[in-house]
CSV table of C-alpha atoms in Angstrom, one decimal:
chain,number,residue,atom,x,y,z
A,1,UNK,CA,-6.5,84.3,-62.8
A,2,UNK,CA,-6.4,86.4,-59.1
A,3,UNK,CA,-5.4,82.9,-57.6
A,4,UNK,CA,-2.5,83.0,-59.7
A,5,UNK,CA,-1.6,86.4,-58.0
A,6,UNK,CA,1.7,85.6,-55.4
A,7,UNK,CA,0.2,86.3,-52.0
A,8,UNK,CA,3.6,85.3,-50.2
A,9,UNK,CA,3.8,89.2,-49.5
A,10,UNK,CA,1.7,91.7,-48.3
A,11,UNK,CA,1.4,94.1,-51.4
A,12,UNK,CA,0.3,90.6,-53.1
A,13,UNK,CA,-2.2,89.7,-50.7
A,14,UNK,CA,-3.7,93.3,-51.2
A,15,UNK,CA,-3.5,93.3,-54.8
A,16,UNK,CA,-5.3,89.6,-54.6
A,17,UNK,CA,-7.6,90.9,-52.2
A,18,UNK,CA,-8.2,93.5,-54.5
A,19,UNK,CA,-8.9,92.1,-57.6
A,20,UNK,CA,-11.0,89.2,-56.0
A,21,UNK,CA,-13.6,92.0,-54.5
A,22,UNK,CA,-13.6,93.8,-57.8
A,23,UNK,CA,-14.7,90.9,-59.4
A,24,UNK,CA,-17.0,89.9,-56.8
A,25,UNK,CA,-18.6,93.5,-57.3
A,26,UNK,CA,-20.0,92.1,-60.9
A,27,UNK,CA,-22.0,89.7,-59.3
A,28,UNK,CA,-24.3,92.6,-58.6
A,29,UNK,CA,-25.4,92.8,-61.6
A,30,UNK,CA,-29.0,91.6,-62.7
A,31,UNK,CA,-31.7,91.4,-64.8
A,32,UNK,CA,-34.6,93.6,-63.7
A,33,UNK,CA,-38.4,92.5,-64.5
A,34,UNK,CA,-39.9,95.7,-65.1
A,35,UNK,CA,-42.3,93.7,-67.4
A,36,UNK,CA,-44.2,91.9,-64.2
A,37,UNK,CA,-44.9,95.3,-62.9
A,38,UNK,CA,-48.3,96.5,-63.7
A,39,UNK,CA,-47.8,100.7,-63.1
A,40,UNK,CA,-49.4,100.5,-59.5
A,41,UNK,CA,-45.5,101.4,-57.6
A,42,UNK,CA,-45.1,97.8,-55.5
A,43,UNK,CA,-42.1,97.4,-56.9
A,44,UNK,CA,-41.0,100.6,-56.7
A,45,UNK,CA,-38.7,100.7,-53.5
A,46,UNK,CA,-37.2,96.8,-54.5
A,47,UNK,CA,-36.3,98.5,-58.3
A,48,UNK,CA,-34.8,101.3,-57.0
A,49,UNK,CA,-32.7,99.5,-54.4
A,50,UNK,CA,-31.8,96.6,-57.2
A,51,UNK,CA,-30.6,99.5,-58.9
A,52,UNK,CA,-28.5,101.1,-56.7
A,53,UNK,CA,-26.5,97.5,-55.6
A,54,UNK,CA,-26.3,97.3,-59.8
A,55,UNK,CA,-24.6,100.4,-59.6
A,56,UNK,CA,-22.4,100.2,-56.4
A,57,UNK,CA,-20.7,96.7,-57.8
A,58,UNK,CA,-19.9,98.2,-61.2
A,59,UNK,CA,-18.4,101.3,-59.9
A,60,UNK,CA,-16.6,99.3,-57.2
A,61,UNK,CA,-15.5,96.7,-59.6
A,62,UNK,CA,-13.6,99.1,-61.8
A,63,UNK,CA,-12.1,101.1,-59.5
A,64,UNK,CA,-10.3,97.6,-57.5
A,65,UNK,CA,-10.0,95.7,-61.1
A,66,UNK,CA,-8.7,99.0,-63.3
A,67,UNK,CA,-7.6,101.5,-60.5
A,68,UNK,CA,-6.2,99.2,-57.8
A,69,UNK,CA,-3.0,97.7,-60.4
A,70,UNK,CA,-2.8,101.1,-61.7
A,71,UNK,CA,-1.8,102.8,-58.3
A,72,UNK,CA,0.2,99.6,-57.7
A,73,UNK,CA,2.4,100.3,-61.1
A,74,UNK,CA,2.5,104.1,-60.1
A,75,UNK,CA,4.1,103.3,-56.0
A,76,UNK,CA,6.3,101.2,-57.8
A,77,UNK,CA,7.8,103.3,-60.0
A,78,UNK,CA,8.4,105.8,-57.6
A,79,UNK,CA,10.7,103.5,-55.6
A,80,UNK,CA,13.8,104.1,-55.4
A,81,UNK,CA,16.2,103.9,-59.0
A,82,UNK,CA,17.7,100.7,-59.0
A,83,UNK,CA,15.0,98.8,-56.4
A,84,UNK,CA,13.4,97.4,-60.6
A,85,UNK,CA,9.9,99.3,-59.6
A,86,UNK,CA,10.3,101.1,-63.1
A,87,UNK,CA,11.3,97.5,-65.1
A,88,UNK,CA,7.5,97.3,-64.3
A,89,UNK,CA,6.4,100.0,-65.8
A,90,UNK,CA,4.7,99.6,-69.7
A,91,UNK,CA,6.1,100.8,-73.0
A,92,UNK,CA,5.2,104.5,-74.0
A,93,UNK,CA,3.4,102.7,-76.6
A,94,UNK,CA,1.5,100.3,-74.7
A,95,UNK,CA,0.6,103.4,-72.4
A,96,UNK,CA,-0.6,104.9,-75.6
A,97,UNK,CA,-2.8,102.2,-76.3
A,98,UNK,CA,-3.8,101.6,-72.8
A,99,UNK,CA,-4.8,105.4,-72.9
A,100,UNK,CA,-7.1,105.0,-75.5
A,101,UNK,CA,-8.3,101.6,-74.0
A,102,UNK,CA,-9.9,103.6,-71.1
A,103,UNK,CA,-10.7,106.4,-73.2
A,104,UNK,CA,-13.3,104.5,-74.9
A,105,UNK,CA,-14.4,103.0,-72.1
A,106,UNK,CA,-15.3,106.6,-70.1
A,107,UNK,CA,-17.2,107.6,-73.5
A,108,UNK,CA,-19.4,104.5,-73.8
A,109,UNK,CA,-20.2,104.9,-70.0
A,110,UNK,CA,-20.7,108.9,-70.4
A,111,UNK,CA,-23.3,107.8,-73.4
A,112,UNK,CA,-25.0,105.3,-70.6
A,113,UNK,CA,-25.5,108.0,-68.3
A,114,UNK,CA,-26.4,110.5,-70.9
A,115,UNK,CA,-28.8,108.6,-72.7
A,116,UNK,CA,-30.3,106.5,-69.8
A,117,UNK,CA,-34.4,107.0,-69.4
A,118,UNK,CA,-37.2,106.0,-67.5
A,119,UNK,CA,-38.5,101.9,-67.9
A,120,UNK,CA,-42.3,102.5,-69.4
A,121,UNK,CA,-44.2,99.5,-67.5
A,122,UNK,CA,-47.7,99.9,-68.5
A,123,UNK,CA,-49.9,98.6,-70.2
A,124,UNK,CA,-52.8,100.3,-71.6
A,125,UNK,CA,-53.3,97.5,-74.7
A,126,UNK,CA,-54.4,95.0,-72.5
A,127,UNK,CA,-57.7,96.6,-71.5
A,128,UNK,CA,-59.0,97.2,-75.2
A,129,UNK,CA,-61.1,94.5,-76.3
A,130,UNK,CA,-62.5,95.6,-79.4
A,131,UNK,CA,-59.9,95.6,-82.4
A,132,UNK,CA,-61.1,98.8,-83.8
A,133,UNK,CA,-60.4,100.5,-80.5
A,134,UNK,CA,-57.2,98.5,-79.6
A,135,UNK,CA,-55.9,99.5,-83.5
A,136,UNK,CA,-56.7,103.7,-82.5
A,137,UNK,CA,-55.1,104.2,-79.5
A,138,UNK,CA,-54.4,106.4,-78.2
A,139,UNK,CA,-57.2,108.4,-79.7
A,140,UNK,CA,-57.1,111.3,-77.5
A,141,UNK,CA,-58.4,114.9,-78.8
A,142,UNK,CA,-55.4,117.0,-79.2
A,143,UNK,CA,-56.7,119.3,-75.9
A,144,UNK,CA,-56.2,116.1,-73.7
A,145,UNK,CA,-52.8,115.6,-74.9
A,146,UNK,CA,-51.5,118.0,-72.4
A,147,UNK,CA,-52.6,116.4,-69.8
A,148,UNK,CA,-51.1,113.3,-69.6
A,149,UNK,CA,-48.4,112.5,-66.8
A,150,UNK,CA,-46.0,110.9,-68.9
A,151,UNK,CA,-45.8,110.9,-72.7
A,152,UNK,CA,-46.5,106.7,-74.1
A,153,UNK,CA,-44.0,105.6,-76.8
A,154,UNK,CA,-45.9,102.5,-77.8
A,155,UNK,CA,-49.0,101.7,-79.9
A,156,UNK,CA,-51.6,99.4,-79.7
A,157,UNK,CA,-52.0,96.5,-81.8
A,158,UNK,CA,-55.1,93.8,-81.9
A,159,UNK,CA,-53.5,89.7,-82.4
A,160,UNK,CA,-56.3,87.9,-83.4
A,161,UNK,CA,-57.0,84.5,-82.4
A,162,UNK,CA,-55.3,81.1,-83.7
A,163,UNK,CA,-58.7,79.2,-83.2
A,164,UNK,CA,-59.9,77.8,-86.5
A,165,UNK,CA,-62.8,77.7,-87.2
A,166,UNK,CA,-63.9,74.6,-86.0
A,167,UNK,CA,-63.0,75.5,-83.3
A,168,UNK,CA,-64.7,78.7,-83.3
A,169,UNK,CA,-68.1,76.2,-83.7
A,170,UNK,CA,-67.4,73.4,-81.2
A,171,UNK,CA,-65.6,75.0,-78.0
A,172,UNK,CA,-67.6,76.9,-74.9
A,173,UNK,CA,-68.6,80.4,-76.2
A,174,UNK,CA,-67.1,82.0,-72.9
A,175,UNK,CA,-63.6,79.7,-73.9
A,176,UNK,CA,-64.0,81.3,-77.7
A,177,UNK,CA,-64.9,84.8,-75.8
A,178,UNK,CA,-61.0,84.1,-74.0
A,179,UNK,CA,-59.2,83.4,-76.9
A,180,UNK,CA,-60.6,85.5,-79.8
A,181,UNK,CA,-57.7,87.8,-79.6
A,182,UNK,CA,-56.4,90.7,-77.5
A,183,UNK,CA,-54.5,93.4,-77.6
A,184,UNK,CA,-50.8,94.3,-77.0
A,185,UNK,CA,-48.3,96.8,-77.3
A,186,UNK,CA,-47.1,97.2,-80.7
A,187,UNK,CA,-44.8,99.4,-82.8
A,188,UNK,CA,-42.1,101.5,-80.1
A,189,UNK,CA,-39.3,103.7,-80.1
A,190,UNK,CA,-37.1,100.6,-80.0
A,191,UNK,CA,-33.8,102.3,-81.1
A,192,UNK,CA,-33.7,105.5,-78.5
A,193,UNK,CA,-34.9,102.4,-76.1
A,194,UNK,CA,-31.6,100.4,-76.8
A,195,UNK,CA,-29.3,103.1,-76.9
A,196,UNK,CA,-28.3,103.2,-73.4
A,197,UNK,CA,-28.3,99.3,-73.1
A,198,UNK,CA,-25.8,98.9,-76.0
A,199,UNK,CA,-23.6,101.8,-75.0
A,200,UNK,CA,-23.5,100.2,-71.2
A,201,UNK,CA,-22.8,97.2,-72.3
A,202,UNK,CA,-19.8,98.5,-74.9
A,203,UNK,CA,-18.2,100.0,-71.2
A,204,UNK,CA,-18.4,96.6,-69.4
A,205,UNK,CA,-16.8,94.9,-72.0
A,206,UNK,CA,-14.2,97.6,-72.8
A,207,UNK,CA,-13.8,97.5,-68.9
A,208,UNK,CA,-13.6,93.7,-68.9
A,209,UNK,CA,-11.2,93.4,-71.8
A,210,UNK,CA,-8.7,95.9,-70.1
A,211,UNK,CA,-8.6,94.0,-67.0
A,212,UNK,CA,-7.7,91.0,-68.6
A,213,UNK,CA,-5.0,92.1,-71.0
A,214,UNK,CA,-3.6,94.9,-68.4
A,215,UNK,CA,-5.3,94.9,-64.8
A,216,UNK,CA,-4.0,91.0,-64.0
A,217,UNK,CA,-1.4,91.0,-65.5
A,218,UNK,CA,0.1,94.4,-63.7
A,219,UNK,CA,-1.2,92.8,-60.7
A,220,UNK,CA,0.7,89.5,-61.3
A,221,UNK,CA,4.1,91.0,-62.4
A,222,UNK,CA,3.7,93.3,-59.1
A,223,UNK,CA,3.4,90.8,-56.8
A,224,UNK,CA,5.6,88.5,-58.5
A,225,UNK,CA,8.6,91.1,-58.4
A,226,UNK,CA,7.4,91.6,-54.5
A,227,UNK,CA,7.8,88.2,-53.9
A,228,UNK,CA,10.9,87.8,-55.7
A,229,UNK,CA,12.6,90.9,-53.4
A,230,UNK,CA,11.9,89.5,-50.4
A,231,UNK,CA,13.2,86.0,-51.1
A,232,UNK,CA,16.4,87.7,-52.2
A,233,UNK,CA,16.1,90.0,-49.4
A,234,UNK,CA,16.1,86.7,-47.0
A,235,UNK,CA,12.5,86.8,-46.1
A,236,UNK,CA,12.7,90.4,-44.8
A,237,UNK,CA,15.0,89.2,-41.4
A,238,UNK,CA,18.9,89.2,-41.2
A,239,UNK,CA,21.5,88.1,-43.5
A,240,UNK,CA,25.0,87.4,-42.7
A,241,UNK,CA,27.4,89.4,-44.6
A,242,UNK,CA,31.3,89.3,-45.1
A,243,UNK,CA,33.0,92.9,-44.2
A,244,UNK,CA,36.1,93.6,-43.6
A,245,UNK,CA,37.6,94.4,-40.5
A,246,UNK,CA,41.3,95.2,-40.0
A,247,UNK,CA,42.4,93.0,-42.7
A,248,UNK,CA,40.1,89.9,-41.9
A,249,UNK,CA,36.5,88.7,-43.7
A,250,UNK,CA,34.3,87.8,-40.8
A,251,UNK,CA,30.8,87.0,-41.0
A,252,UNK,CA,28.6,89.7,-39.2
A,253,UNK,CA,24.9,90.0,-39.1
A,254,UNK,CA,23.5,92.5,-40.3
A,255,UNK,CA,19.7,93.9,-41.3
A,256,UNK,CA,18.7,94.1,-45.0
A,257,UNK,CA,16.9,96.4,-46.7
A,258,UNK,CA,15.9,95.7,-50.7
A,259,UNK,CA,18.5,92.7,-50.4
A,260,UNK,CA,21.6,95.3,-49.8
A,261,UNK,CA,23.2,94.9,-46.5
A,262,UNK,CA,22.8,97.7,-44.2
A,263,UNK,CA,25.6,98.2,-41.1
């Protein structure tokens, strides 16, 4: 769809240059593997700078893909009347709706921001070996409580083993000692977890679906329109134009500005 952009004039190659970074900036996007990291910080510095590339190509990505057309649409309107810079311009209704469009957007992406937390990466489960002990945790005495760092929104929960028990009988007591069972995180506060996720995602796609039914589009029709005024405008050079000069039509050449020859 940004090939499709006219890029036989300058404002269309800008607008195509444009769009094509925006959606480059995406690309930034990835999926971080907080779950390999063990609490000990090694990963600490390569998180934090994953992160802030994550964030860098979203921001830049909607302000080239949403903001880039926009200020496009808004310099063409303020041509002068009869240059067709307002034809451009959308319906008060579809400005309505495109209103609301990025209104929705903003909120999903305020809720992001607002309700964003801190990845928990330990692990304290896999330690416990007992089942009784692995079930109680945390058991700390109310007095130790307020000590802790960070507050643990997990539980602990023991798996037992899938040997039978044949199994149990005829393989290496130190294999059966390995495989008896162990102990993993359990129950969490999975719903305050996602909240964040869901709402950013609900802003990328509100973003994405905006882009596509109004970002191209305005970009297209732009350059288009740009590309049409200087074909009728004679490739931006001279023209030649009849004018009357004491009662004779002779051709003269003249500069052209917007296609209206200019003396």
């Amino acid at each position: 769809e940004v090939a499709r952009i006219d890029g036989s004039t300058m404002r269309g190659r800008r607008l195509r240059l444009a769009m094509a970074a925006g959606s480059l900036g995406t690309l930034l996007t990835a999926v971080f593997p907080e779950h390999l990291e063990r609490g000990d910080g090694n990963y600490a510095a390569a998180f934090t700078a994953a992160y802030t590339l994550h964030q860098l190509g979203l921001g830049a990505a909607c302000l080239l893909s949403v903001a880039a057309p926009a200020v496009a649409l808004w310099a063409e309107a303020r041509r002068p009347t009869g240059s067709g810079g307002r034809a451009l311009l959308p319906s008060p209704l579809e400005t309505r709706g495109r209103t609301l469009h990025l209104t929705a957007a903003a909120v999903a992406s305020a809720a992001f921001l607002l309700l964003r937390g801190t990845a928990d990466v330990s692990d304290y489960c896999a330690p416990l070996t007992r089942p009784a002990e692995c079930d109680a945790w945390p058991s700390l005495p109310p007095h130790a409580c307020r000590h802790v760092s960070r507050p643990r929104h997990y539980t602990c929960a023991f798996s037992n083993s899938s040997l039978s028990a044949d199994d149990l009988l005829l393989l290496p007591p130190g294999y059966v000692a390995k495989h008896a069972g162990e102990c993993r995180k359990a129950r969490c506060t999975l719903f305050r977890n996602v909240r964040s996720i869901a709402a950013e995602f609900a802003a990328l796609l509100l973003l994405c679906t905006y882009v596509v039914s109004h970002g191209l589009p305005d970009a297209q029709r732009i350059a288009a329109a740009a590309a049409a005024a200087d074909r009728a405008d004679g490739g931006g050079g001279a023209s030649v134009c009849g004018a009357e000069r004491e009662g004779t039509t002779r051709p003269l050449v003249m500069a052209t500005e917007n296609g209206v020859c200019r003396g």
